[in-house]
Amino acid sequence: MSLPSGTRNYTYAQDMAILRTKTHWALFAGFLVLLLAAPLYLGGYWLGVMNLIGITLIAATGLNLLIGYCGQLSIGHAGFIAVGAYTSAVLTNRFELPFLVGLLCAGLMAGLIGIIFGLPSVRVKGFYLAITTIAAQFIIIWVINHWSFTGGFVGIKVPYASIAGFEFRSEASQFYLIMSITALGTFFAKNLARTKVGRAFIAVRDNDLSAEVMGINLLYYKLLAFFIGCFMAGIAGSLLAHWIGYLNAEQFSLTESILYIGMIIIGGLGTAIGPIFGVVFIRLLQQVLTVILVPFLESTVTALPSGFATGVTPMLFGLVIVLFLILEPRGLAHRWALFKSAYRLWPFSY
Amino acid sequence: MSELLQYIITGLSVGMVYALIALGFALIWKSSSVANLALGQIVLISSWFTYAMLVQASLPVWLAFPLVILFALGLGWTIERFALRPLIAQPILALITVTLGIGYFIEGVVTFIWPWSVDALPRLFPRDVVHIGPAVISQEYLWVVGICLVVFVLLTLFFRYHRMGIAMRATADDQRAVQACGIPVTAVFSRSWMFACVVAAIGGILIASIGGITQGLVETGLKAFSVVILGGLDSFLGAIIAGPIIGLCESLGGGYLTPHLWPGIKDIIPFIIIIIVMVIKPYGLFGEERIERI
């Protein structure tokens, strides 16, 4: 880790600290204040966008652990999010269980389904695994659509989240709920990557045969990666369900799965900060497109083709994914690291 | 009994088309080991282009089809030149996701130009019914089978006797040795993408002429993956044999299981087959099992 000039680590605790210097602490405190005060200066709409970013971030962090750290390609992430969302919805709506139980069960259920569809990962990888997870996506969505228990094509209503009698009705209260869980998830992922498990994941990613020879239990760690990744997807799904209030399987399409992969690639695979950059980038781009750019163009350019509004988003997202892979495969996280070192070394950059 | 025969014949003909699309996948995989997940979208956009030529520009069939073939060639060349070539020798994750990104992009283009998203191709084949034993079958299925067989034979001959076909097989075998022989590997990649797009486009037109053009064509492209998986990724023979098997499973399963299960089981049978094959025999019926070294 690069540190400012003159700062040295004398203890193990110092070496491991996430926030090392006083400047770190000050910046972090400033960021926290800015984040927690968001309901004060953001309107209801943009607060909703923040909530969506938080929920997406949990799922993307899970996917980053699975793809970025453990190297197991999954193109069915939206399917696993759907499992979590519907588990939580069914438990709280049909069985009237408390929200926290639904949240936990959503995570566990998604993790379990993830393990089942992750089983082939023990024998195959790369393209084979990609296809398996695509198949998982289609099977999950089909089951949700046809099982009367989940509401089918009609969808299912989800009550507001509530803890100990307090109902999270307003956008602001949900903001605090979602952000605290998001922070927990990010913190967990950041620390997991530095423990024995995270190192084992990285070894499996870099070369699973060598990892096995070194004594890493491939079956255990690959399935663990699937479990953790899908557990976080399930948690995100549950929060999404209680946030939107109404579920329909169309919200969890294959294109959504591809978008999640795009997010972590744009952010930077295998970095703790990557998913944050990627999620914020994609979700804000989505907002800019649908809220600002498209209405603006539609009001100024009259001869716009009718498919413009729906077609421009996937076109741009596809283009962004391809361009990032070609021009900056290490993602925004790499740019961020470059910026940080340039900032530290300035003005003596040589 | 007549029902069974009917299911078998429709299943076989749809399966042949799956096999055709799967060949488009195998072509690219064999020469450059890139997994093309944008296959479904390529099928979709080529059928829409056919629609644009035949209906919107109302060109005669003999002029429209060469144009469609040209379009597919151009599409393949563009994708290879601008998206895949900069990524040669990148990890497989990048290669897979770049095709996903391309697919996403193409889907956007399709909704951009043809926002109504569902339409029918004009009749390409006569629809008069034929009686085969007790079964009554629309003639177009037989046409589809015939065209698929012709394309299979052409491709096989190409790979056996044409210089480029031999170069492609050689590239699949050993890229470095081929380069040392002076065969331009990038040109081989480019050609394989172009041919793959043409094959996928033909498959798309055949399917769309029966079922119309819908967003479901993307799924058709994905179903073709079950053919590749079952047949083995690097085997043409595997694709040709597995295609009808998948088609049969889909049609028979759809016909006989729907009353007992939820409707729509037909659409996910190929995906269930993928999972089963993955667990039992991941490298498929005819695929070469890769033995890795550290």
XYZ file of C-alpha atoms in Angstrom:
644
model
C 0.000 0.000 0.000
C 1.260 3.399 -0.835
C 1.428 5.754 2.080
C 2.264 9.444 2.258
C 5.956 10.159 2.497
C 7.318 9.828 6.015
C 4.502 7.629 7.313
C 5.758 4.263 8.444
C 4.045 1.296 9.985
C 5.613 0.145 13.228
C 2.960 -2.280 14.409
C 0.913 -4.976 12.765
C -2.267 -3.117 13.642
C -1.009 -0.035 11.838
C -0.115 -2.131 8.832
C -3.595 -3.589 8.666
C -5.512 -0.382 9.323
C -7.960 0.624 6.608
C -7.881 4.246 7.754
C -4.227 4.847 8.420
C -3.542 8.570 8.712
C -5.341 11.505 10.257
C -6.191 12.750 6.777
C -7.888 9.408 6.098
C -9.936 9.761 9.242
C -10.859 13.349 8.448
C -11.895 12.492 4.891
C -13.838 9.489 6.129
C -15.652 11.547 8.765
C -16.466 14.182 6.162
C -17.803 11.532 3.814
C -19.914 9.976 6.574
C -21.422 13.331 7.515
C -22.130 14.081 3.879
C -23.729 10.673 3.379
C -25.803 10.627 6.540
C -27.030 14.152 5.945
C -28.168 13.216 2.441
C -31.902 13.201 3.315
C -31.519 16.848 4.330
C -30.345 18.145 0.987
C -31.531 15.515 -1.497
C -35.081 15.510 -2.770
C -37.275 12.427 -2.595
C -36.421 11.348 -6.128
C -32.653 11.506 -5.768
C -32.887 9.884 -2.350
C -34.623 7.026 -4.110
C -31.710 6.871 -6.541
C -29.350 6.691 -3.562
C -31.369 3.800 -2.165
C -31.198 1.987 -5.466
C -27.446 2.558 -5.561
C -27.106 1.142 -2.052
C -29.119 -1.967 -2.872
C -27.273 -2.508 -6.136
C -24.001 -2.072 -4.318
C -24.711 -4.975 -1.958
C -25.439 -7.291 -4.872
C -22.478 -6.014 -6.883
C -20.141 -6.510 -3.921
C -21.292 -10.119 -3.711
C -20.764 -10.597 -7.430
C -17.328 -9.020 -7.128
C -16.376 -11.565 -4.468
C -17.558 -14.323 -6.778
C -16.095 -13.099 -10.086
C -13.422 -10.625 -9.090
C -11.857 -12.552 -6.227
C -12.752 -16.175 -6.844
C -12.882 -16.039 -10.649
C -16.163 -17.945 -10.957
C -18.118 -16.303 -13.752
C -21.811 -15.944 -12.976
C -24.236 -14.434 -15.504
C -27.292 -15.232 -13.428
C -26.929 -12.732 -10.640
C -30.310 -11.099 -11.229
C -31.845 -14.557 -10.837
C -30.290 -14.950 -7.395
C -31.428 -11.467 -6.433
C -34.905 -12.551 -7.505
C -34.683 -15.603 -5.240
C -33.913 -13.342 -2.284
C -36.574 -10.820 -3.179
C -39.307 -13.431 -3.554
C -38.284 -15.356 -0.439
C -38.574 -12.208 1.600
C -41.805 -11.193 -0.112
C -43.475 -14.567 0.414
C -42.366 -14.822 4.042
C -43.498 -11.353 5.024
C -46.623 -11.257 2.865
C -48.054 -14.770 3.079
C -46.690 -15.882 6.471
C -46.526 -12.429 8.022
C -43.120 -13.077 9.508
C -41.075 -10.096 10.714
C -38.838 -8.281 8.243
C -35.547 -9.322 9.828
C -36.456 -13.010 9.522
C -37.369 -12.431 5.898
C -34.083 -10.629 5.270
C -32.004 -13.437 6.762
C -33.999 -16.187 5.064
C -33.708 -14.344 1.754
C -29.935 -14.373 2.049
C -29.779 -18.016 3.095
C -32.202 -19.164 0.415
C -30.337 -17.326 -2.336
C -27.061 -18.714 -1.008
C -28.469 -22.242 -1.034
C -29.765 -21.946 -4.598
C -26.404 -20.428 -5.499
C -24.620 -23.485 -4.111
C -26.879 -25.805 -6.112
C -26.219 -24.008 -9.382
C -22.591 -23.523 -8.413
C -21.985 -27.260 -8.086
C -20.856 -27.649 -11.717
C -18.137 -25.083 -10.965
C -16.200 -27.868 -9.273
C -15.651 -29.561 -12.609
C -15.922 -26.789 -15.165
C -15.029 -23.138 -15.494
C -15.029 -20.233 -17.904
C -17.594 -20.537 -20.644
C -19.222 -23.684 -19.236
C -19.882 -21.953 -15.960
C -21.210 -18.885 -17.747
C -23.732 -21.037 -19.592
C -24.721 -22.885 -16.426
C -25.486 -19.631 -14.655
C -27.457 -18.331 -17.655
C -29.480 -21.536 -17.466
C -29.937 -20.930 -13.730
C -31.265 -17.463 -14.475
C -33.871 -18.767 -16.908
C -34.951 -21.667 -14.696
C -35.315 -19.435 -11.622
C -37.373 -16.835 -13.466
C -39.541 -19.530 -15.030
C -40.277 -21.091 -11.646
C -41.127 -17.687 -10.174
C -43.415 -16.903 -13.079
C -45.360 -20.147 -12.890
C -45.471 -21.024 -9.211
C -48.725 -19.689 -7.801
C -47.005 -19.293 -4.458
C -44.840 -16.441 -5.746
C -47.643 -14.526 -7.392
C -46.684 -15.600 -10.907
C -46.985 -13.118 -13.739
C -49.277 -10.916 -11.676
C -46.597 -10.137 -9.150
C -46.704 -9.938 -5.383
C -47.143 -7.073 -2.964
C -44.528 -6.603 -0.292
C -45.184 -4.800 3.003
C -42.834 -2.105 4.271
C -39.804 -3.201 6.221
C -40.279 -2.901 9.969
C -38.022 -3.544 12.925
C -39.461 -3.754 16.462
C -42.628 -1.915 15.525
C -40.933 0.853 13.554
C -42.051 0.887 9.937
C -39.632 2.111 7.276
C -42.200 4.006 5.236
C -40.471 7.162 4.102
C -37.653 7.246 1.604
C -35.380 8.800 4.247
C -35.894 6.066 6.848
C -35.297 3.421 4.209
C -32.168 5.297 3.209
C -30.681 4.778 6.678
C -31.714 1.111 6.733
C -30.244 0.399 3.297
C -27.080 2.426 3.818
C -26.267 0.722 7.118
C -26.606 -2.722 5.533
C -24.623 -1.575 2.491
C -21.847 -0.269 4.728
C -21.816 -3.564 6.608
C -21.631 -5.523 3.366
C -18.796 -3.430 1.967
C -16.872 -3.648 5.224
C -17.388 -7.417 5.297
C -16.211 -7.825 1.713
C -13.174 -5.610 2.235
C -12.107 -7.611 5.262
C -12.982 -11.003 3.833
C -10.608 -10.334 0.965
C -7.740 -9.903 3.435
C -8.351 -13.062 5.414
C -7.435 -16.670 4.722
C -10.666 -17.138 2.788
C -10.024 -14.159 0.529
C -6.490 -15.270 -0.187
C -7.751 -18.738 -1.015
C -10.277 -17.158 -3.410
C -7.514 -15.228 -5.156
C -5.406 -18.365 -5.460
C -8.352 -20.216 -6.997
C -8.920 -17.356 -9.417
C -5.335 -17.156 -10.561
C -4.943 -20.863 -11.154
C -7.274 -23.345 -9.568
C -5.061 -26.357 -10.243
C -2.077 -24.794 -8.518
C -4.349 -23.760 -5.698
C -5.487 -27.324 -5.269
C -1.907 -28.558 -5.274
C -1.109 -26.013 -2.544
C -3.737 -27.632 -0.384
C -6.747 -25.404 -0.948
C -9.977 -27.329 -0.873
C -11.440 -26.337 -4.238
C -14.921 -27.732 -3.624
C -15.212 -25.891 -0.329
C -13.891 -22.541 -1.475
C -15.700 -22.418 -4.818
C -18.999 -23.256 -3.173
C -18.247 -20.819 -0.370
C -17.701 -18.100 -2.952
C -21.027 -18.988 -4.569
C -22.705 -18.994 -1.179
C -21.350 -15.607 -0.091
C -21.924 -13.987 -3.473
C -25.497 -15.229 -3.688
C -26.152 -14.541 0.001
C -25.393 -10.886 -0.611
C -27.536 -10.989 -3.736
C -30.365 -12.369 -1.615
C -29.988 -9.628 0.989
C -30.029 -7.039 -1.783
C -33.100 -8.700 -3.252
C -34.933 -8.597 0.054
C -34.157 -4.904 0.518
C -35.207 -4.241 -3.060
C -38.512 -6.017 -2.495
C -39.322 -3.995 0.632
C -38.163 -0.813 -1.016
C -40.206 -1.143 -4.219
C -43.186 -2.723 -2.489
C -44.214 -4.728 -5.532
C -42.411 -7.570 -7.257
C -42.599 -8.806 -10.797
C -40.187 -11.242 -12.399
C -39.561 -8.816 -15.241
C -37.419 -6.757 -12.876
C -34.851 -9.565 -12.851
C -34.109 -10.163 -16.508
C -30.945 -11.485 -18.084
C -30.019 -7.982 -19.210
C -30.010 -6.948 -15.558
C -27.517 -9.751 -14.866
C -25.325 -8.525 -17.687
C -25.554 -5.015 -16.290
C -24.263 -6.258 -12.935
C -21.242 -7.797 -14.628
C -20.771 -4.545 -16.508
C -20.815 -2.636 -13.223
C -18.066 -4.625 -11.571
C -15.957 -4.562 -14.731
C -16.321 -0.811 -15.077
C -15.513 -0.409 -11.403
C -12.560 -2.760 -11.447
C -12.591 -6.496 -10.790
C -11.110 -7.789 -7.587
C -10.868 -4.496 -5.750
C -12.843 -3.412 -2.720
C -13.563 0.044 -4.079
C -14.393 -1.121 -7.602
C -18.055 -2.051 -7.108
C -18.734 1.357 -5.555
C -17.371 3.191 -8.579
C -19.076 0.852 -11.026
C -22.480 0.930 -9.363
C -22.490 4.694 -8.924
C -21.304 5.160 -12.507
C -23.931 2.882 -14.093
C -26.856 3.956 -11.919
C -26.102 7.640 -12.360
C -25.643 7.143 -16.098
C -29.042 5.460 -16.134
C -30.582 8.429 -14.336
C -28.862 10.999 -16.514
C -30.124 9.178 -19.582
C -33.712 8.620 -18.545
C -34.307 11.781 -16.534
C -32.223 14.414 -18.240
C -30.906 13.489 -21.665
C -33.828 11.667 -23.258
C -36.527 14.196 -22.258
C -34.210 16.997 -23.350
C -33.577 15.436 -26.752
C -37.215 14.545 -27.177
C -38.226 18.149 -26.601
C -35.557 19.660 -28.854
C -35.250 17.150 -31.690
C -38.638 16.476 -33.179
C -37.687 13.844 -35.724
C -36.510 11.365 -33.098
C -37.348 7.738 -33.913
C -39.916 6.273 -31.528
C -37.551 3.584 -30.274
C -35.025 6.136 -29.134
C -36.022 6.285 -25.475
C -35.958 2.516 -24.943
C -33.132 1.725 -27.309
C -30.551 4.274 -26.309
C -29.961 2.897 -22.799
C -28.943 -0.669 -23.734
C -26.971 0.695 -26.684
C -24.966 3.014 -24.484
C -24.473 0.438 -21.713
C -23.277 -2.170 -24.193
C -20.899 0.355 -25.680
C -19.592 1.382 -22.259
C -18.907 -2.240 -21.281
C -17.084 -2.970 -24.534
C -15.075 0.260 -24.418
C -14.031 -0.275 -20.805
C -12.887 -3.827 -21.572
C -10.813 -2.620 -24.491
C -9.463 0.669 -23.167
C -9.381 0.288 -19.392
C -9.764 -3.374 -18.411
C -8.730 -2.640 -14.839
C -11.633 -0.282 -14.421
C -12.202 2.954 -12.596
C -10.479 1.579 -9.478
C -7.219 1.579 -11.411
C -7.779 5.189 -12.486
C -8.474 6.039 -8.852
C -5.212 4.429 -7.751
C -3.336 6.365 -10.427
C -4.959 9.562 -9.283
C -4.074 8.887 -5.648
C -0.423 8.251 -6.356
C -0.219 11.282 -8.615
C -1.748 13.354 -5.840
C 0.702 12.025 -3.254
C 3.753 12.555 -5.413
C 2.819 15.993 -6.659
C 4.749 18.147 -7.476
C 7.730 15.745 -7.631
C 6.264 13.044 -9.807
C 9.618 11.555 -10.774
C -49.761 -41.644 -32.739
C -50.132 -38.904 -35.320
C -49.505 -36.456 -32.503
C -46.232 -38.150 -31.684
C -45.074 -38.092 -35.285
C -45.993 -34.440 -35.540
C -43.987 -33.593 -32.421
C -41.051 -35.566 -33.758
C -40.990 -33.807 -37.110
C -41.397 -30.281 -35.718
C -38.834 -31.086 -33.035
C -36.350 -32.381 -35.568
C -36.697 -29.377 -37.838
C -36.424 -26.834 -35.030
C -33.495 -28.828 -33.694
C -31.799 -28.606 -37.074
C -32.007 -24.829 -36.866
C -30.575 -24.914 -33.345
C -27.755 -27.031 -34.723
C -27.173 -24.455 -37.445
C -26.946 -21.608 -34.943
C -24.745 -23.769 -32.743
C -22.417 -24.284 -35.703
C -22.024 -20.524 -35.774
C -20.843 -20.734 -32.201
C -18.539 -23.693 -32.794
C -16.902 -21.968 -35.767
C -15.680 -19.106 -33.608
C -14.852 -21.256 -30.616
C -12.795 -23.634 -32.717
C -10.674 -21.034 -34.421
C -10.201 -18.419 -31.709
C -11.598 -19.979 -28.489
C -13.862 -16.998 -27.958
C -17.260 -17.847 -26.505
C -19.746 -15.787 -28.455
C -22.636 -15.056 -26.111
C -24.024 -12.420 -28.484
C -25.261 -15.191 -30.757
C -28.914 -14.669 -29.865
C -28.726 -10.981 -30.619
C -26.958 -11.639 -33.929
C -29.811 -13.976 -34.837
C -32.281 -11.263 -33.825
C -30.722 -8.408 -35.763
C -30.251 -10.463 -38.929
C -33.895 -11.500 -38.936
C -34.917 -7.878 -38.467
C -32.616 -6.892 -41.311
C -34.264 -9.518 -43.493
C -37.598 -8.014 -42.513
C -36.338 -4.552 -43.444
C -35.201 -5.782 -46.843
C -38.249 -7.885 -47.685
C -41.064 -5.826 -46.176
C -39.897 -2.295 -45.548
C -37.865 -1.953 -48.748
C -40.042 -4.578 -50.505
C -37.147 -6.032 -52.439
C -37.569 -9.308 -54.298
C -36.285 -12.395 -52.520
C -33.414 -13.011 -54.954
C -32.024 -9.540 -54.185
C -32.836 -9.466 -50.490
C -30.998 -12.624 -49.521
C -27.604 -11.692 -50.935
C -27.995 -8.392 -49.125
C -28.731 -10.185 -45.854
C -25.680 -12.386 -46.355
C -23.594 -9.281 -47.036
C -24.999 -7.657 -43.921
C -24.093 -10.688 -41.819
C -20.584 -10.747 -43.276
C -20.178 -7.062 -42.468
C -21.522 -7.549 -38.966
C -19.097 -10.375 -38.276
C -16.173 -8.425 -39.667
C -17.034 -5.332 -37.635
C -17.414 -7.222 -34.364
C -14.143 -9.059 -34.843
C -12.174 -6.069 -36.025
C -13.260 -3.513 -33.451
C -14.174 -5.495 -30.348
C -12.366 -8.821 -30.396
C -9.058 -8.042 -32.034
C -7.916 -5.576 -29.356
C -8.630 -8.292 -26.814
C -6.562 -11.119 -28.301
C -4.795 -13.056 -25.529
C -6.910 -11.485 -22.782
C -8.363 -13.691 -20.025
C -11.497 -15.623 -20.880
C -13.591 -13.473 -18.559
C -12.888 -10.404 -20.698
C -13.650 -12.320 -23.895
C -16.981 -13.563 -22.575
C -18.092 -10.243 -21.165
C -17.142 -8.332 -24.290
C -19.533 -10.503 -26.289
C -22.186 -9.882 -23.635
C -21.612 -6.154 -24.074
C -21.885 -6.505 -27.842
C -25.126 -8.409 -27.419
C -26.494 -5.705 -25.183
C -25.512 -3.081 -27.731
C -27.150 -4.964 -30.610
C -30.334 -5.355 -28.577
C -30.373 -1.593 -28.098
C -29.896 -1.034 -31.818
C -32.781 -3.392 -32.561
C -35.194 -1.605 -30.207
C -33.932 1.676 -31.582
C -34.745 0.878 -35.200
C -37.653 -1.561 -34.844
C -39.365 -0.500 -31.616
C -42.557 -2.514 -32.205
C -40.511 -5.643 -31.399
C -42.883 -8.255 -32.880
C -43.560 -8.911 -36.526
C -43.885 -11.695 -39.038
C -41.619 -12.381 -41.970
C -43.431 -12.798 -45.269
C -43.942 -16.347 -46.433
C -40.690 -17.748 -47.661
C -41.874 -21.316 -48.084
C -45.215 -22.716 -49.158
C -47.386 -23.562 -46.195
C -49.460 -26.290 -47.762
C -49.765 -29.299 -45.531
C -48.170 -32.619 -46.303
C -49.361 -35.968 -45.015
C -46.632 -38.192 -43.687
C -48.337 -41.356 -42.535
C -50.982 -40.261 -40.055
C -49.344 -36.918 -39.312
C -50.248 -33.622 -40.957
C -47.325 -31.277 -41.240
C -46.823 -27.851 -42.665
C -44.501 -28.040 -45.613
C -42.236 -25.305 -44.352
C -40.738 -27.579 -41.715
C -39.485 -29.856 -44.455
C -38.012 -26.882 -46.289
C -36.216 -25.844 -43.125
C -34.735 -29.304 -42.694
C -33.661 -29.321 -46.323
C -31.945 -25.947 -46.160
C -30.166 -26.870 -42.927
C -28.871 -30.059 -44.516
C -27.602 -28.141 -47.530
C -25.751 -25.670 -45.290
C -24.252 -28.522 -43.263
C -22.973 -30.212 -46.398
C -21.557 -26.940 -47.749
C -19.764 -26.216 -44.484
C -18.352 -29.716 -44.274
C -17.051 -29.509 -47.833
C -15.598 -26.082 -47.110
C -13.710 -27.328 -44.105
C -12.462 -30.382 -45.910
C -11.331 -28.949 -49.245
C -11.078 -25.171 -49.219
C -7.763 -23.519 -48.331
C -9.404 -21.189 -45.823
C -11.309 -24.042 -44.227
C -8.140 -26.032 -43.772
C -6.411 -22.943 -42.371
C -9.240 -22.551 -39.878
C -8.960 -26.123 -38.705
C -5.215 -25.711 -38.405
C -5.641 -22.534 -36.341
C -7.978 -24.358 -34.039
C -5.383 -27.042 -33.600
C -2.352 -24.906 -32.830
C -2.260 -21.148 -33.218
C 1.471 -20.735 -32.889
C 2.371 -23.427 -35.378
C -0.056 -21.873 -37.846
C 1.520 -18.485 -37.394
C 4.943 -19.977 -37.996
C 3.660 -21.420 -41.279
C 2.788 -17.938 -42.449
C -0.975 -18.213 -42.190
C -2.412 -14.871 -41.067
C -4.183 -15.829 -37.844
C -6.087 -12.563 -37.544
C -7.527 -13.099 -41.012
C -8.642 -16.562 -39.945
C -10.365 -15.114 -36.882
C -12.024 -12.478 -39.009
C -13.317 -15.038 -41.531
C -14.593 -17.314 -38.799
C -16.623 -14.459 -37.308
C -17.991 -13.572 -40.727
C -19.018 -17.143 -41.498
C -20.455 -17.600 -38.038
C -22.651 -14.554 -38.470
C -23.857 -15.807 -41.854
C -24.723 -19.211 -40.420
C -26.496 -17.593 -37.469
C -28.369 -15.285 -39.841
C -29.593 -18.225 -41.946
C -30.713 -19.980 -38.779
C -32.471 -16.816 -37.660
C -34.333 -16.402 -40.946
C -35.473 -20.024 -40.881
C -36.766 -19.771 -37.312
C -38.334 -16.370 -37.892
C -40.098 -17.543 -41.045
C -41.921 -20.130 -38.903
C -42.436 -18.308 -35.626
C -42.170 -14.639 -36.573
C -39.634 -12.150 -35.270
C -39.831 -11.606 -31.531
C -37.523 -10.897 -28.660
C -37.693 -14.676 -28.161
C -35.094 -15.050 -30.900
C -32.467 -14.009 -28.372
C -33.576 -16.926 -26.255
C -33.390 -19.144 -29.321
C -29.778 -18.145 -29.650
C -29.223 -19.025 -26.007
C -30.958 -22.358 -26.485
C -28.435 -23.103 -29.189
C -25.880 -23.144 -26.370
C -27.508 -26.249 -24.982
C -26.744 -27.862 -28.335
C -23.103 -26.860 -28.088
C -22.881 -28.053 -24.515
C -24.532 -31.391 -25.250
C -22.574 -31.977 -28.432
C -19.245 -30.796 -27.119
C -17.857 -27.335 -27.679
C -15.331 -28.082 -30.370
C -17.197 -30.660 -32.373
C -19.190 -29.939 -35.544
C -20.479 -33.492 -35.597
C -21.575 -33.068 -32.001
C -23.545 -29.947 -32.867
C -25.261 -31.645 -35.805
C -26.266 -34.651 -33.687
C -27.145 -32.736 -30.526
C -29.311 -30.172 -32.333
C -32.100 -32.590 -33.273
C -31.845 -34.227 -29.833
C -32.488 -30.890 -28.137
C -35.243 -30.078 -30.611
C -36.899 -33.452 -29.949
C -36.642 -33.070 -26.164
C -38.137 -29.612 -26.409
C -41.005 -30.577 -28.651
C -41.834 -33.900 -26.961
C -41.378 -32.449 -23.486
C -43.464 -29.436 -24.390
C -46.152 -31.681 -25.847
C -46.417 -34.295 -23.122
C -45.242 -32.530 -19.956
C -47.249 -29.322 -20.206
C -50.525 -30.915 -19.018
C -48.753 -32.301 -15.933
C -46.577 -29.321 -15.128
C -46.798 -25.601 -15.491
C -47.130 -24.222 -19.018
C -44.046 -22.927 -20.738
C -41.918 -25.911 -19.734
C -40.941 -26.125 -23.409
C -38.908 -22.954 -23.152
C -36.687 -24.083 -20.344
C -36.115 -27.729 -21.276
C -32.876 -26.801 -23.102
C -31.672 -25.007 -19.981
C -32.489 -27.974 -17.777
C -30.547 -30.152 -20.209
C -27.580 -27.796 -19.820
C -27.598 -28.277 -16.058
C -27.911 -32.060 -16.371
C -25.075 -32.287 -18.898
C -22.913 -30.052 -16.703
C -23.320 -32.363 -13.762
C -22.933 -35.664 -15.632
C -20.646 -35.091 -18.604
C -19.509 -31.476 -18.764
C -17.504 -31.800 -21.968
C -20.458 -33.108 -23.937
C -20.948 -36.155 -26.118
C -18.152 -35.509 -28.588
C -16.152 -32.768 -26.921
C -12.517 -33.165 -26.218
C -11.807 -33.335 -22.527
C -9.152 -30.800 -21.761
C -6.358 -31.939 -19.550
C -4.709 -28.994 -17.907
C -1.188 -28.581 -16.753
C 0.136 -26.140 -14.246
